[in-house]
Each structure stands twice: as C-alpha cells, then as structure tokens.
Amino acid sequence: AFTPPHKPDGAAVSSYHRFAMCALACAPHSAFRVDDFEVARAAPVYTIDTLAHFRVSLPDAEIWLVLGSDSVATFSTWRSWKEIARTTKIAVLEREPWTRAATEREVPPELRARFDDTIFWAGNVPVTISSTWLRSALKEGRPEALDALPPAVGRYLARHNLYGIPSRPSPPSTT
C-alpha cells in the first residue's frame, strides 16, 4: 500500500522501496506478478479497493486473498470485511500463536461460518517470522535476519541503507 491504513504512523520505509523489494522477492517465481496499483494511487488503499481493481483488470481470473491467521483474527476490523468474506476466497497461512482454534475463538460467527466454505486453511507449518521481528533483527545486525530474506532483497536493503542495514563501501579501485 502507498500508505498502510492500519499503520497510523505510516510505514517504516517508502512505498517505492517496499514495492521494489516485493518485485525482487517475486522475480525468481514466474507464477507471481507484482502490481503497482496500490502504490500508484498515492493515497491510502483498502483491500476492498484492491480486490475490485483485480476483478476489473483480470476479469477471467479467480481472485484469492492470502492472509496470515493473525490478520484473520482481526479481519472484522477491516473496511468492508463482510463484503470481502462474501465475495472472495481466502487462503489462510497459520502464524504463531494464531492456530485455527485460537483464530476461531476471536472471529465473529458469520466469519467463522465461512471456514472451509470460502475461507481455507493452508495446513502449513506455522510461520514464526514477522515483519516486526525482521525489522528489529535487521536494526540489531542479527545475521539470521538477512538469512530470512531473498538475497536480492538483502542487497537492496544494504544498497539503500534501509532498516539500519549499512551501505557496503565500494571495493577500492585497482587503477
């Protein structure tokens, strides 16, 4: 998103850099496509708007929304969440500590009723990494943070001195 609506203080880095990192992370995967719709709008964009954009720009595609279980647990706070749940298939990736049972206890009954109907659980090993942990670990210089990123994204962070990753000096000239 250009300006994430759920982050009142804004994003830690510009939408330009976030888009570039997403493109670098997806580049090796031919099945993935990165779209600049949210960044190009240069204003807060909500998921309902993004889904509408894709329905128009990809009329023959089956649109899925992929969310972490932590996001599903707070989904009822999203703008137009009932419409999203009614019109969109949602794939849920489990993230610690939000197991399916824990998530089911948090969501309203009308959302819970869609589990296994239009909301599907991926059955993955729970994801333990979060963007908050990653940003903090990068600022602390912890090597496992860079190991968690695609190499091209790590190089981008260093090149642009993002999240506290210092730019690497150029090697000395041999001439």
GROMACS .gro file of N, CA and C in nm:
model
  525
    1ALA      N    1   0.084  -0.119   0.000
    1ALA     CA    2   0.000   0.000   0.000
    1ALA      C    3   0.088   0.124   0.000
    2PHE      N    4   0.038   0.230  -0.062
    2PHE     CA    5   0.111   0.357  -0.060
    2PHE      C    6   0.125   0.403   0.085
    3THR      N    7   0.013   0.410   0.155
    3THR     CA    8   0.011   0.439   0.298
    3THR      C    9  -0.076   0.334   0.363
    4PRO      N   10  -0.016   0.241   0.439
    4PRO     CA   11  -0.098   0.135   0.500
    4PRO      C   12  -0.202   0.194   0.596
    5PRO      N   13  -0.332   0.174   0.572
    5PRO     CA   14  -0.436   0.232   0.657
    5PRO      C   15  -0.429   0.184   0.802
    6HIS      N   16  -0.374   0.066   0.824
    6HIS     CA   17  -0.370   0.010   0.960
    6HIS      C   18  -0.246   0.052   1.037
    7LYS      N   19  -0.161   0.137   0.977
    7LYS     CA   20  -0.041   0.184   1.046
    7LYS      C   21  -0.049   0.335   1.059
    8PRO      N   22  -0.099   0.384   1.174
    8PRO     CA   23  -0.123   0.528   1.189
    8PRO      C   24   0.004   0.613   1.175
    9ASP      N   25   0.119   0.555   1.207
    9ASP     CA   26   0.244   0.630   1.196
    9ASP      C   27   0.308   0.614   1.059
   10GLY      N   28   0.241   0.543   0.970
   10GLY     CA   29   0.294   0.519   0.837
   10GLY      C   30   0.390   0.401   0.837
   11ALA      N   31   0.437   0.369   0.719
   11ALA     CA   32   0.529   0.257   0.702
   11ALA      C   33   0.671   0.299   0.739
   12ALA      N   34   0.755   0.199   0.769
   12ALA     CA   35   0.892   0.226   0.809
   12ALA      C   36   0.977   0.277   0.692
   13VAL      N   37   0.944   0.236   0.570
   13VAL     CA   38   1.013   0.286   0.450
   13VAL      C   39   0.908   0.321   0.345
   14SER      N   40   0.952   0.394   0.244
   14SER     CA   41   0.858   0.444   0.143
   14SER      C   42   0.794   0.331   0.063
   15SER      N   43   0.681   0.363   0.003
   15SER     CA   44   0.612   0.266  -0.082
   15SER      C   45   0.699   0.226  -0.201
   16TYR      N   46   0.779   0.318  -0.249
   16TYR     CA   47   0.870   0.288  -0.360
   16TYR      C   48   0.963   0.173  -0.323
   17HIS      N   49   1.027   0.183  -0.206
   17HIS     CA   50   1.119   0.077  -0.162
   17HIS      C   51   1.045  -0.053  -0.133
   18ARG      N   52   0.928  -0.045  -0.070
   18ARG     CA   53   0.853  -0.168  -0.041
   18ARG      C   54   0.813  -0.239  -0.170
   19PHE      N   55   0.771  -0.162  -0.270
   19PHE     CA   56   0.736  -0.220  -0.399
   19PHE      C   57   0.858  -0.284  -0.464
   20ALA      N   58   0.971  -0.215  -0.462
   20ALA     CA   59   1.094  -0.269  -0.523
   20ALA      C   60   1.135  -0.399  -0.455
   21MET      N   61   1.127  -0.404  -0.322
   21MET     CA   62   1.166  -0.527  -0.251
   21MET      C   63   1.071  -0.642  -0.284
   22CYS      N   64   0.944  -0.612  -0.298
   22CYS     CA   65   0.846  -0.714  -0.334
   22CYS      C   66   0.877  -0.767  -0.474
   23ALA      N   67   0.907  -0.678  -0.567
   23ALA     CA   68   0.939  -0.719  -0.703
   23ALA      C   69   1.065  -0.807  -0.704
   24LEU      N   70   1.166  -0.770  -0.627
   24LEU     CA   71   1.288  -0.851  -0.620
   24LEU      C   72   1.261  -0.988  -0.561
   25ALA      N   73   1.179  -0.994  -0.456
   25ALA     CA   74   1.148  -1.122  -0.391
   25ALA      C   75   1.070  -1.213  -0.484
   26CYS      N   76   0.984  -1.156  -0.567
   26CYS     CA   77   0.899  -1.236  -0.655
   26CYS      C   78   0.965  -1.269  -0.789
   27ALA      N   79   1.069  -1.198  -0.827
   27ALA     CA   80   1.131  -1.213  -0.959
   27ALA      C   81   1.166  -1.358  -0.994
   28PRO      N   82   1.219  -1.438  -0.902
   28PRO     CA   83   1.254  -1.576  -0.940
   28PRO      C   84   1.133  -1.668  -0.961
   29HIS      N   85   1.015  -1.622  -0.930
   29HIS     CA   86   0.895  -1.706  -0.934
   29HIS      C   87   0.804  -1.662  -1.049
   30SER      N   88   0.807  -1.734  -1.159
   30SER     CA   89   0.732  -1.692  -1.278
   30SER      C   90   0.581  -1.689  -1.257
   31ALA      N   91   0.531  -1.760  -1.158
   31ALA     CA   92   0.386  -1.761  -1.133
   31ALA      C   93   0.340  -1.637  -1.057
   32PHE      N   94   0.434  -1.560  -1.003
   32PHE     CA   95   0.399  -1.441  -0.925
   32PHE      C   96   0.408  -1.317  -1.013
   33ARG      N   97   0.318  -1.224  -0.985
   33ARG     CA   98   0.318  -1.096  -1.054
   33ARG      C   99   0.300  -0.986  -0.950
   34VAL      N  100   0.380  -0.883  -0.959
   34VAL     CA  101   0.370  -0.770  -0.867
   34VAL      C  102   0.301  -0.657  -0.941
   35ASP      N  103   0.199  -0.600  -0.880
   35ASP     CA  104   0.119  -0.496  -0.942
   35ASP      C  105   0.136  -0.366  -0.862
   36ASP      N  106   0.147  -0.255  -0.931
   36ASP     CA  107   0.171  -0.127  -0.863
   36ASP      C  108   0.043  -0.048  -0.835
   37PHE      N  109  -0.072  -0.111  -0.844
   37PHE     CA  110  -0.200  -0.041  -0.826
   37PHE      C  111  -0.202   0.041  -0.696
   38GLU      N  112  -0.168  -0.021  -0.584
   38GLU     CA  113  -0.178   0.049  -0.456
   38GLU      C  114  -0.076   0.163  -0.446
   39VAL      N  115   0.043   0.142  -0.495
   39VAL     CA  116   0.148   0.244  -0.489
   39VAL      C  117   0.113   0.359  -0.582
   40ALA      N  118   0.065   0.328  -0.700
   40ALA     CA  119   0.035   0.432  -0.799
   40ALA      C  120  -0.079   0.523  -0.756
   41ARG      N  121  -0.165   0.476  -0.669
   41ARG     CA  122  -0.278   0.560  -0.624
   41ARG      C  123  -0.232   0.674  -0.536
   42ALA      N  124  -0.116   0.660  -0.473
   42ALA     CA  125  -0.058   0.765  -0.390
   42ALA      C  126  -0.154   0.815  -0.281
   43ALA      N  127  -0.230   0.723  -0.226
   43ALA     CA  128  -0.324   0.753  -0.118
   43ALA      C  129  -0.353   0.622  -0.046
   44PRO      N  130  -0.411   0.630   0.073
   44PRO     CA  131  -0.446   0.504   0.140
   44PRO      C  132  -0.540   0.419   0.053
   45VAL      N  133  -0.512   0.290   0.048
   45VAL     CA  134  -0.591   0.196  -0.031
   45VAL      C  135  -0.632   0.083   0.062
   46TYR      N  136  -0.758   0.044   0.054
   46TYR     CA  137  -0.808  -0.065   0.136
   46TYR      C  138  -0.817  -0.192   0.052
   47THR      N  139  -0.815  -0.306   0.117
   47THR     CA  140  -0.819  -0.434   0.049
   47THR      C  141  -0.939  -0.444  -0.044
   48ILE      N  142  -1.053  -0.394  -0.003
   48ILE     CA  143  -1.173  -0.398  -0.087
   48ILE      C  144  -1.148  -0.327  -0.221
   49ASP      N  145  -1.072  -0.216  -0.218
   49ASP     CA  146  -1.038  -0.143  -0.341
   49ASP      C  147  -0.945  -0.224  -0.430
   50THR      N  148  -0.847  -0.288  -0.369
   50THR     CA  149  -0.750  -0.368  -0.444
   50THR      C  150  -0.819  -0.488  -0.509
   51LEU      N  151  -0.908  -0.553  -0.435
   51LEU     CA  152  -0.982  -0.665  -0.492
   51LEU      C  153  -1.067  -0.621  -0.610
   52ALA      N  154  -1.132  -0.506  -0.598
   52ALA     CA  155  -1.214  -0.453  -0.708
   52ALA      C  156  -1.126  -0.424  -0.830
   53HIS      N  157  -1.009  -0.370  -0.807
   53HIS     CA  158  -0.915  -0.343  -0.917
   53HIS      C  159  -0.881  -0.471  -0.992
   54PHE      N  160  -0.847  -0.576  -0.916
   54PHE     CA  161  -0.810  -0.702  -0.982
   54PHE      C  162  -0.928  -0.769  -1.052
   55ARG      N  163  -1.046  -0.753  -0.998
   55ARG     CA  164  -1.164  -0.812  -1.065
   55ARG      C  165  -1.189  -0.745  -1.201
   56VAL      N  166  -1.159  -0.616  -1.209
   56VAL     CA  167  -1.176  -0.545  -1.336
   56VAL      C  168  -1.059  -0.573  -1.430
   57SER      N  169  -0.936  -0.568  -1.379
   57SER     CA  170  -0.819  -0.585  -1.466
   57SER      C  171  -0.794  -0.730  -1.505
   58LEU      N  172  -0.846  -0.824  -1.428
   58LEU     CA  173  -0.829  -0.967  -1.457
   58LEU      C  174  -0.966  -1.036  -1.453
   59PRO      N  175  -1.055  -1.001  -1.545
   59PRO     CA  176  -1.194  -1.049  -1.535
   59PRO      C  177  -1.211  -1.201  -1.540
   60ASP      N  178  -1.117  -1.272  -1.601
   60ASP     CA  179  -1.129  -1.417  -1.612
   60ASP      C  180  -1.054  -1.492  -1.502
   61ALA      N  181  -0.987  -1.419  -1.414
   61ALA     CA  182  -0.906  -1.482  -1.310
   61ALA      C  183  -0.990  -1.513  -1.186
   62GLU      N  184  -0.951  -1.617  -1.118
   62GLU     CA  185  -1.010  -1.647  -0.987
   62GLU      C  186  -0.922  -1.576  -0.884
   63ILE      N  187  -0.979  -1.479  -0.816
   63ILE     CA  188  -0.904  -1.396  -0.722
   63ILE      C  189  -0.908  -1.458  -0.583
   64TRP      N  190  -0.792  -1.477  -0.525
   64TRP     CA  191  -0.779  -1.527  -0.388
   64TRP      C  192  -0.706  -1.422  -0.305
   65LEU      N  193  -0.745  -1.409  -0.181
   65LEU     CA  194  -0.676  -1.323  -0.085
   65LEU      C  195  -0.600  -1.416   0.009
   66VAL      N  196  -0.470  -1.396   0.022
   66VAL     CA  197  -0.388  -1.479   0.110
   66VAL      C  198  -0.357  -1.397   0.235
   67LEU      N  199  -0.394  -1.452   0.351
   67LEU     CA  200  -0.375  -1.382   0.478
   67LEU      C  201  -0.309  -1.473   0.580
   68GLY      N  202  -0.238  -1.412   0.672
   68GLY     CA  203  -0.190  -1.485   0.788
   68GLY      C  204  -0.304  -1.499   0.887
   69SER      N  205  -0.298  -1.603   0.969
   69SER     CA  206  -0.405  -1.624   1.067
   69SER      C  207  -0.416  -1.508   1.165
   70ASP      N  208  -0.306  -1.437   1.189
   70ASP     CA  209  -0.311  -1.319   1.276
   70ASP      C  210  -0.399  -1.210   1.214
   71SER      N  211  -0.395  -1.197   1.082
   71SER     CA  212  -0.482  -1.099   1.014
   71SER      C  213  -0.627  -1.144   1.014
   72VAL      N  214  -0.650  -1.273   1.001
   72VAL     CA  215  -0.787  -1.324   1.005
   72VAL      C  216  -0.848  -1.297   1.143
   73ALA      N  217  -0.766  -1.308   1.248
   73ALA     CA  218  -0.816  -1.285   1.384
   73ALA      C  219  -0.869  -1.143   1.403
   74THR      N  220  -0.817  -1.048   1.325
   74THR     CA  221  -0.863  -0.909   1.336
   74THR      C  222  -0.940  -0.863   1.211
   75PHE      N  223  -0.974  -0.956   1.126
   75PHE     CA  224  -1.038  -0.927   0.997
   75PHE      C  225  -1.167  -0.846   1.012
   76SER      N  226  -1.240  -0.869   1.118
   76SER     CA  227  -1.367  -0.798   1.136
   76SER      C  228  -1.348  -0.649   1.165
   77THR      N  229  -1.223  -0.603   1.177
   77THR     CA  230  -1.197  -0.459   1.194
   77THR      C  231  -1.167  -0.393   1.059
   78TRP      N  232  -1.157  -0.472   0.954
   78TRP     CA  233  -1.123  -0.419   0.823
   78TRP      C  234  -1.243  -0.350   0.758
   79ARG      N  235  -1.214  -0.254   0.673
   79ARG     CA  236  -1.318  -0.189   0.595
   79ARG      C  237  -1.384  -0.292   0.503
   80SER      N  238  -1.515  -0.297   0.503
   80SER     CA  239  -1.595  -0.385   0.416
   80SER      C  240  -1.560  -0.532   0.430
   81TRP      N  241  -1.527  -0.575   0.552
   81TRP     CA  242  -1.485  -0.714   0.573
   81TRP      C  243  -1.593  -0.815   0.536
   82LYS      N  244  -1.719  -0.780   0.562
   82LYS     CA  245  -1.827  -0.874   0.529
   82LYS      C  246  -1.837  -0.895   0.378
   83GLU      N  247  -1.823  -0.788   0.303
   83GLU     CA  248  -1.826  -0.800   0.156
   83GLU      C  249  -1.707  -0.881   0.106
   84ILE      N  250  -1.589  -0.855   0.161
   84ILE     CA  251  -1.471  -0.932   0.121
   84ILE      C  252  -1.494  -1.081   0.149
   85ALA      N  253  -1.541  -1.114   0.267
   85ALA     CA  254  -1.563  -1.255   0.304
   85ALA      C  255  -1.671  -1.319   0.217
   86ARG      N  256  -1.768  -1.240   0.174
   86ARG     CA  257  -1.878  -1.294   0.093
   86ARG      C  258  -1.837  -1.314  -0.053
   87THR      N  259  -1.743  -1.233  -0.103
   87THR     CA  260  -1.714  -1.233  -0.247
   87THR      C  261  -1.576  -1.287  -0.284
   88THR      N  262  -1.495  -1.321  -0.186
   88THR     CA  263  -1.356  -1.356  -0.213
   88THR      C  264  -1.317  -1.484  -0.142
   89LYS      N  265  -1.248  -1.571  -0.213
   89LYS     CA  266  -1.190  -1.688  -0.147
   89LYS      C  267  -1.064  -1.642  -0.073
   90ILE      N  268  -1.049  -1.693   0.048
   90ILE     CA  269  -0.937  -1.653   0.132
   90ILE      C  270  -0.857  -1.777   0.171
   91ALA      N  271  -0.727  -1.772   0.147
   91ALA     CA  272  -0.635  -1.877   0.190
   91ALA      C  273  -0.564  -1.826   0.315
   92VAL      N  274  -0.567  -1.906   0.421
   92VAL     CA  275  -0.509  -1.865   0.550
   92VAL      C  276  -0.384  -1.945   0.578
   93LEU      N  277  -0.274  -1.873   0.600
   93LEU     CA  278  -0.149  -1.935   0.643
   93LEU      C  279  -0.138  -1.918   0.794
   94GLU      N  280  -0.116  -2.028   0.864
   94GLU     CA  281  -0.108  -2.021   1.009
   94GLU      C  282   0.019  -1.950   1.052
   95ARG      N  283   0.004  -1.857   1.145
   95ARG     CA  284   0.117  -1.785   1.204
   95ARG      C  285   0.107  -1.797   1.355
   96GLU      N  286   0.219  -1.820   1.418
   96GLU     CA  287   0.218  -1.830   1.564
   96GLU      C  288   0.179  -1.695   1.622
   97PRO      N  289   0.102  -1.692   1.727
   97PRO     CA  290   0.042  -1.801   1.802
   97PRO      C  291  -0.102  -1.831   1.757
   98TRP      N  292  -0.139  -1.784   1.637
   98TRP     CA  293  -0.277  -1.792   1.592
   98TRP      C  294  -0.307  -1.925   1.523
   99THR      N  295  -0.328  -2.028   1.601
   99THR     CA  296  -0.374  -2.156   1.547
   99THR      C  297  -0.516  -2.137   1.494
  100ARG      N  298  -0.564  -2.237   1.423
  100ARG     CA  299  -0.703  -2.229   1.375
  100ARG      C  300  -0.799  -2.214   1.493
  101ALA      N  301  -0.779  -2.294   1.597
  101ALA     CA  302  -0.870  -2.288   1.713
  101ALA      C  303  -0.867  -2.151   1.779
  102ALA      N  304  -0.749  -2.094   1.795
  102ALA     CA  305  -0.738  -1.961   1.857
  102ALA      C  306  -0.805  -1.855   1.770
  103THR      N  307  -0.787  -1.867   1.639
  103THR     CA  308  -0.848  -1.771   1.547
  103THR      C  309  -1.000  -1.783   1.549
  104GLU      N  310  -1.050  -1.907   1.550
  104GLU     CA  311  -1.195  -1.928   1.552
  104GLU      C  312  -1.259  -1.864   1.675
  105ARG      N  313  -1.187  -1.863   1.787
  105ARG     CA  314  -1.242  -1.801   1.910
  105ARG      C  315  -1.252  -1.650   1.898
  106GLU      N  316  -1.173  -1.589   1.811
  106GLU     CA  317  -1.168  -1.443   1.800
  106GLU      C  318  -1.262  -1.383   1.698
  107VAL      N  319  -1.297  -1.460   1.596
  107VAL     CA  320  -1.373  -1.402   1.485
  107VAL      C  321  -1.523  -1.409   1.512
  108PRO      N  322  -1.600  -1.319   1.452
  108PRO     CA  323  -1.746  -1.323   1.467
  108PRO      C  324  -1.803  -1.450   1.403
  109PRO      N  325  -1.918  -1.496   1.451
  109PRO     CA  326  -1.978  -1.619   1.399
  109PRO      C  327  -1.999  -1.618   1.247
  110GLU      N  328  -2.036  -1.504   1.190
  110GLU     CA  329  -2.061  -1.500   1.045
  110GLU      C  330  -1.933  -1.521   0.964
  111LEU      N  331  -1.820  -1.488   1.021
  111LEU     CA  332  -1.693  -1.515   0.955
  111LEU      C  333  -1.652  -1.661   0.978
  112ARG      N  334  -1.666  -1.706   1.100
  112ARG     CA  335  -1.633  -1.845   1.134
  112ARG      C  336  -1.715  -1.942   1.048
  113ALA      N  337  -1.837  -1.907   1.015
  113ALA     CA  338  -1.924  -1.992   0.934
  113ALA      C  339  -1.867  -2.012   0.793
  114ARG      N  340  -1.780  -1.925   0.750
  114ARG     CA  341  -1.722  -1.936   0.615
  114ARG      C  342  -1.597  -2.023   0.612
  115PHE      N  343  -1.545  -2.062   0.729
  115PHE     CA  344  -1.429  -2.150   0.733
  115PHE      C  345  -1.464  -2.279   0.660
  116ASP      N  346  -1.379  -2.321   0.571
  116ASP     CA  347  -1.394  -2.441   0.488
  116ASP      C  348  -1.500  -2.424   0.379
  117ASP      N  349  -1.559  -2.306   0.368
  117ASP     CA  350  -1.654  -2.276   0.261
  117ASP      C  351  -1.584  -2.182   0.161
  118THR      N  352  -1.553  -2.061   0.206
  118THR     CA  353  -1.476  -1.967   0.123
  118THR      C  354  -1.346  -1.926   0.191
  119ILE      N  355  -1.327  -1.971   0.312
  119ILE     CA  356  -1.202  -1.944   0.385
  119ILE      C  357  -1.136  -2.078   0.412
  120PHE      N  358  -1.018  -2.095   0.353
  120PHE     CA  359  -0.949  -2.224   0.359
  120PHE      C  360  -0.816  -2.211   0.432
  121TRP      N  361  -0.787  -2.307   0.516
  121TRP     CA  362  -0.660  -2.311   0.590
  121TRP      C  363  -0.558  -2.389   0.508
  122ALA      N  364  -0.439  -2.334   0.494
  122ALA     CA  365  -0.337  -2.392   0.407
  122ALA      C  366  -0.277  -2.521   0.463
  123GLY      N  367  -0.285  -2.539   0.593
  123GLY     CA  368  -0.227  -2.659   0.653
  123GLY      C  369  -0.075  -2.652   0.662
  124ASN      N  370  -0.022  -2.532   0.663
  124ASN     CA  371   0.122  -2.513   0.667
  124ASN      C  372   0.179  -2.528   0.808
  125VAL      N  373   0.310  -2.549   0.815
  125VAL     CA  374   0.380  -2.540   0.942
  125VAL      C  375   0.370  -2.393   0.982
  126PRO      N  376   0.335  -2.362   1.108
  126PRO     CA  377   0.316  -2.222   1.145
  126PRO      C  378   0.438  -2.135   1.114
  127VAL      N  379   0.411  -2.020   1.056
  127VAL     CA  380   0.515  -1.922   1.026
  127VAL      C  381   0.551  -1.852   1.157
  128THR      N  382   0.680  -1.849   1.187
  128THR     CA  383   0.723  -1.788   1.313
  128THR      C  384   0.783  -1.650   1.295
  129ILE      N  385   0.813  -1.613   1.173
  129ILE     CA  386   0.876  -1.483   1.149
  129ILE      C  387   0.768  -1.378   1.126
  130SER      N  388   0.797  -1.256   1.167
  130SER     CA  389   0.704  -1.145   1.142
  130SER      C  390   0.784  -1.026   1.092
  131SER      N  391   0.717  -0.934   1.026
  131SER     CA  392   0.787  -0.814   0.978
  131SER      C  393   0.841  -0.732   1.093
  132THR      N  394   0.770  -0.730   1.206
  132THR     CA  395   0.818  -0.657   1.324
  132THR      C  396   0.949  -0.717   1.372
  133TRP      N  397   0.954  -0.850   1.386
  133TRP     CA  398   1.077  -0.916   1.429
  133TRP      C  399   1.189  -0.890   1.328
  134LEU      N  400   1.157  -0.901   1.200
  134LEU     CA  401   1.258  -0.885   1.096
  134LEU      C  402   1.319  -0.745   1.099
  135ARG      N  403   1.236  -0.642   1.107
  135ARG     CA  404   1.289  -0.505   1.113
  135ARG      C  405   1.377  -0.485   1.235
  136SER      N  406   1.333  -0.536   1.349
  136SER     CA  407   1.411  -0.523   1.472
  136SER      C  408   1.544  -0.598   1.461
  137ALA      N  409   1.540  -0.721   1.412
  137ALA     CA  410   1.661  -0.801   1.399
  137ALA      C  411   1.758  -0.739   1.299
  138LEU      N  412   1.707  -0.680   1.192
  138LEU     CA  413   1.795  -0.612   1.096
  138LEU      C  414   1.864  -0.493   1.160
  139LYS      N  415   1.789  -0.414   1.237
  139LYS     CA  416   1.848  -0.298   1.306
  139LYS      C  417   1.954  -0.339   1.406
  140GLU      N  418   1.934  -0.457   1.468
  140GLU     CA  419   2.031  -0.509   1.565
  140GLU      C  420   2.149  -0.577   1.497
  141GLY      N  421   2.143  -0.592   1.366
  141GLY     CA  422   2.252  -0.655   1.292
  141GLY      C  423   2.259  -0.806   1.309
  142ARG      N  424   2.148  -0.869   1.342
  142ARG     CA  425   2.147  -1.014   1.362
  142ARG      C  426   2.152  -1.085   1.227
  143PRO      N  427   2.251  -1.174   1.206
  143PRO     CA  428   2.268  -1.237   1.075
  143PRO      C  429   2.149  -1.322   1.031
  144GLU      N  430   2.075  -1.379   1.125
  144GLU     CA  431   1.960  -1.462   1.086
  144GLU      C  432   1.852  -1.380   1.017
  145ALA      N  433   1.852  -1.248   1.038
  145ALA     CA  434   1.754  -1.163   0.971
  145ALA      C  435   1.781  -1.159   0.821
  146LEU      N  436   1.905  -1.136   0.783
  146LEU     CA  437   1.937  -1.136   0.640
  146LEU      C  438   1.920  -1.274   0.580
  147ASP      N  439   1.947  -1.379   0.658
  147ASP     CA  440   1.928  -1.517   0.609
  147ASP      C  441   1.781  -1.546   0.577
  148ALA      N  442   1.690  -1.473   0.642
  148ALA     CA  443   1.547  -1.495   0.622
  148ALA      C  444   1.494  -1.427   0.495
  149LEU      N  445   1.578  -1.348   0.431
  149LEU     CA  446   1.537  -1.272   0.313
  149LEU      C  447   1.594  -1.331   0.185
  150PRO      N  448   1.525  -1.313   0.074
  150PRO     CA  449   1.587  -1.347  -0.054
  150PRO      C  450   1.715  -1.263  -0.070
  151PRO      N  451   1.822  -1.319  -0.123
  151PRO     CA  452   1.949  -1.244  -0.134
  151PRO      C  453   1.935  -1.110  -0.205
  152ALA      N  454   1.853  -1.104  -0.310
  152ALA     CA  455   1.837  -0.977  -0.382
  152ALA      C  456   1.777  -0.869  -0.293
  153VAL      N  457   1.688  -0.907  -0.203
  153VAL     CA  458   1.627  -0.810  -0.111
  153VAL      C  459   1.731  -0.765  -0.009
  154GLY      N  460   1.812  -0.856   0.042
  154GLY     CA  461   1.919  -0.818   0.135
  154GLY      C  462   2.016  -0.719   0.072
  155ARG      N  463   2.052  -0.743  -0.055
  155ARG     CA  464   2.143  -0.650  -0.124
  155ARG      C  465   2.076  -0.514  -0.143
  156TYR      N  466   1.947  -0.515  -0.172
  156TYR     CA  467   1.873  -0.390  -0.189
  156TYR      C  468   1.872  -0.310  -0.058
  157LEU      N  469   1.846  -0.380   0.053
  157LEU     CA  470   1.846  -0.313   0.183
  157LEU      C  471   1.980  -0.245   0.209
  158ALA      N  472   2.089  -0.316   0.181
  158ALA     CA  473   2.223  -0.261   0.204
  158ALA      C  474   2.250  -0.144   0.109
  159ARG      N  475   2.214  -0.160  -0.017
  159ARG     CA  476   2.240  -0.055  -0.116
  159ARG      C  477   2.169   0.076  -0.080
  160HIS      N  478   2.050   0.064  -0.019
  160HIS     CA  479   1.970   0.183   0.012
  160HIS      C  480   1.970   0.217   0.161
  161ASN      N  481   2.051   0.145   0.237
  161ASN     CA  482   2.064   0.170   0.381
  161ASN      C  483   1.928   0.172   0.451
  162LEU      N  484   1.849   0.065   0.426
  162LEU     CA  485   1.715   0.055   0.484
  162LEU      C  486   1.716  -0.033   0.607
  163TYR      N  487   1.628  -0.004   0.699
  163TYR     CA  488   1.611  -0.081   0.823
  163TYR      C  489   1.742  -0.097   0.900
  164GLY      N  490   1.829   0.004   0.889
  164GLY     CA  491   1.952   0.000   0.966
  164GLY      C  492   2.064  -0.083   0.906
  165ILE      N  493   2.044  -0.135   0.785
  165ILE     CA  494   2.150  -0.211   0.719
  165ILE      C  495   2.245  -0.109   0.658
  166PRO      N  496   2.370  -0.106   0.703
  166PRO     CA  497   2.462  -0.006   0.647
  166PRO      C  498   2.497  -0.037   0.502
  167SER      N  499   2.513   0.069   0.426
  167SER     CA  500   2.558   0.051   0.288
  167SER      C  501   2.698  -0.006   0.292
  168ARG      N  502   2.724  -0.097   0.201
  168ARG     CA  503   2.857  -0.154   0.193
  168ARG      C  504   2.944  -0.062   0.108
  169PRO      N  505   3.065  -0.031   0.155
  169PRO     CA  506   3.151   0.055   0.074
  169PRO      C  507   3.191  -0.016  -0.055
  170SER      N  508   3.212   0.062  -0.159
  170SER     CA  509   3.259   0.006  -0.285
  170SER      C  510   3.401  -0.044  -0.265
  171PRO      N  511   3.439  -0.153  -0.335
  171PRO     CA  512   3.576  -0.201  -0.322
  171PRO      C  513   3.672  -0.096  -0.376
  172PRO      N  514   3.793  -0.090  -0.321
  172PRO     CA  515   3.888   0.012  -0.368
  172PRO      C  516   3.923  -0.011  -0.514
  173SER      N  517   3.947   0.096  -0.582
  173SER     CA  518   3.984   0.090  -0.722
  173SER      C  519   4.123   0.030  -0.736
  174THR      N  520   4.144  -0.051  -0.839
  174THR     CA  521   4.275  -0.111  -0.860
  174THR      C  522   4.357  -0.033  -0.961
  175THR      N  523   4.301   0.077  -1.009
  175THR     CA  524   4.377   0.156  -1.108
  175THR      C  525   4.429   0.282  -1.047
   0.00000   0.00000   0.00000
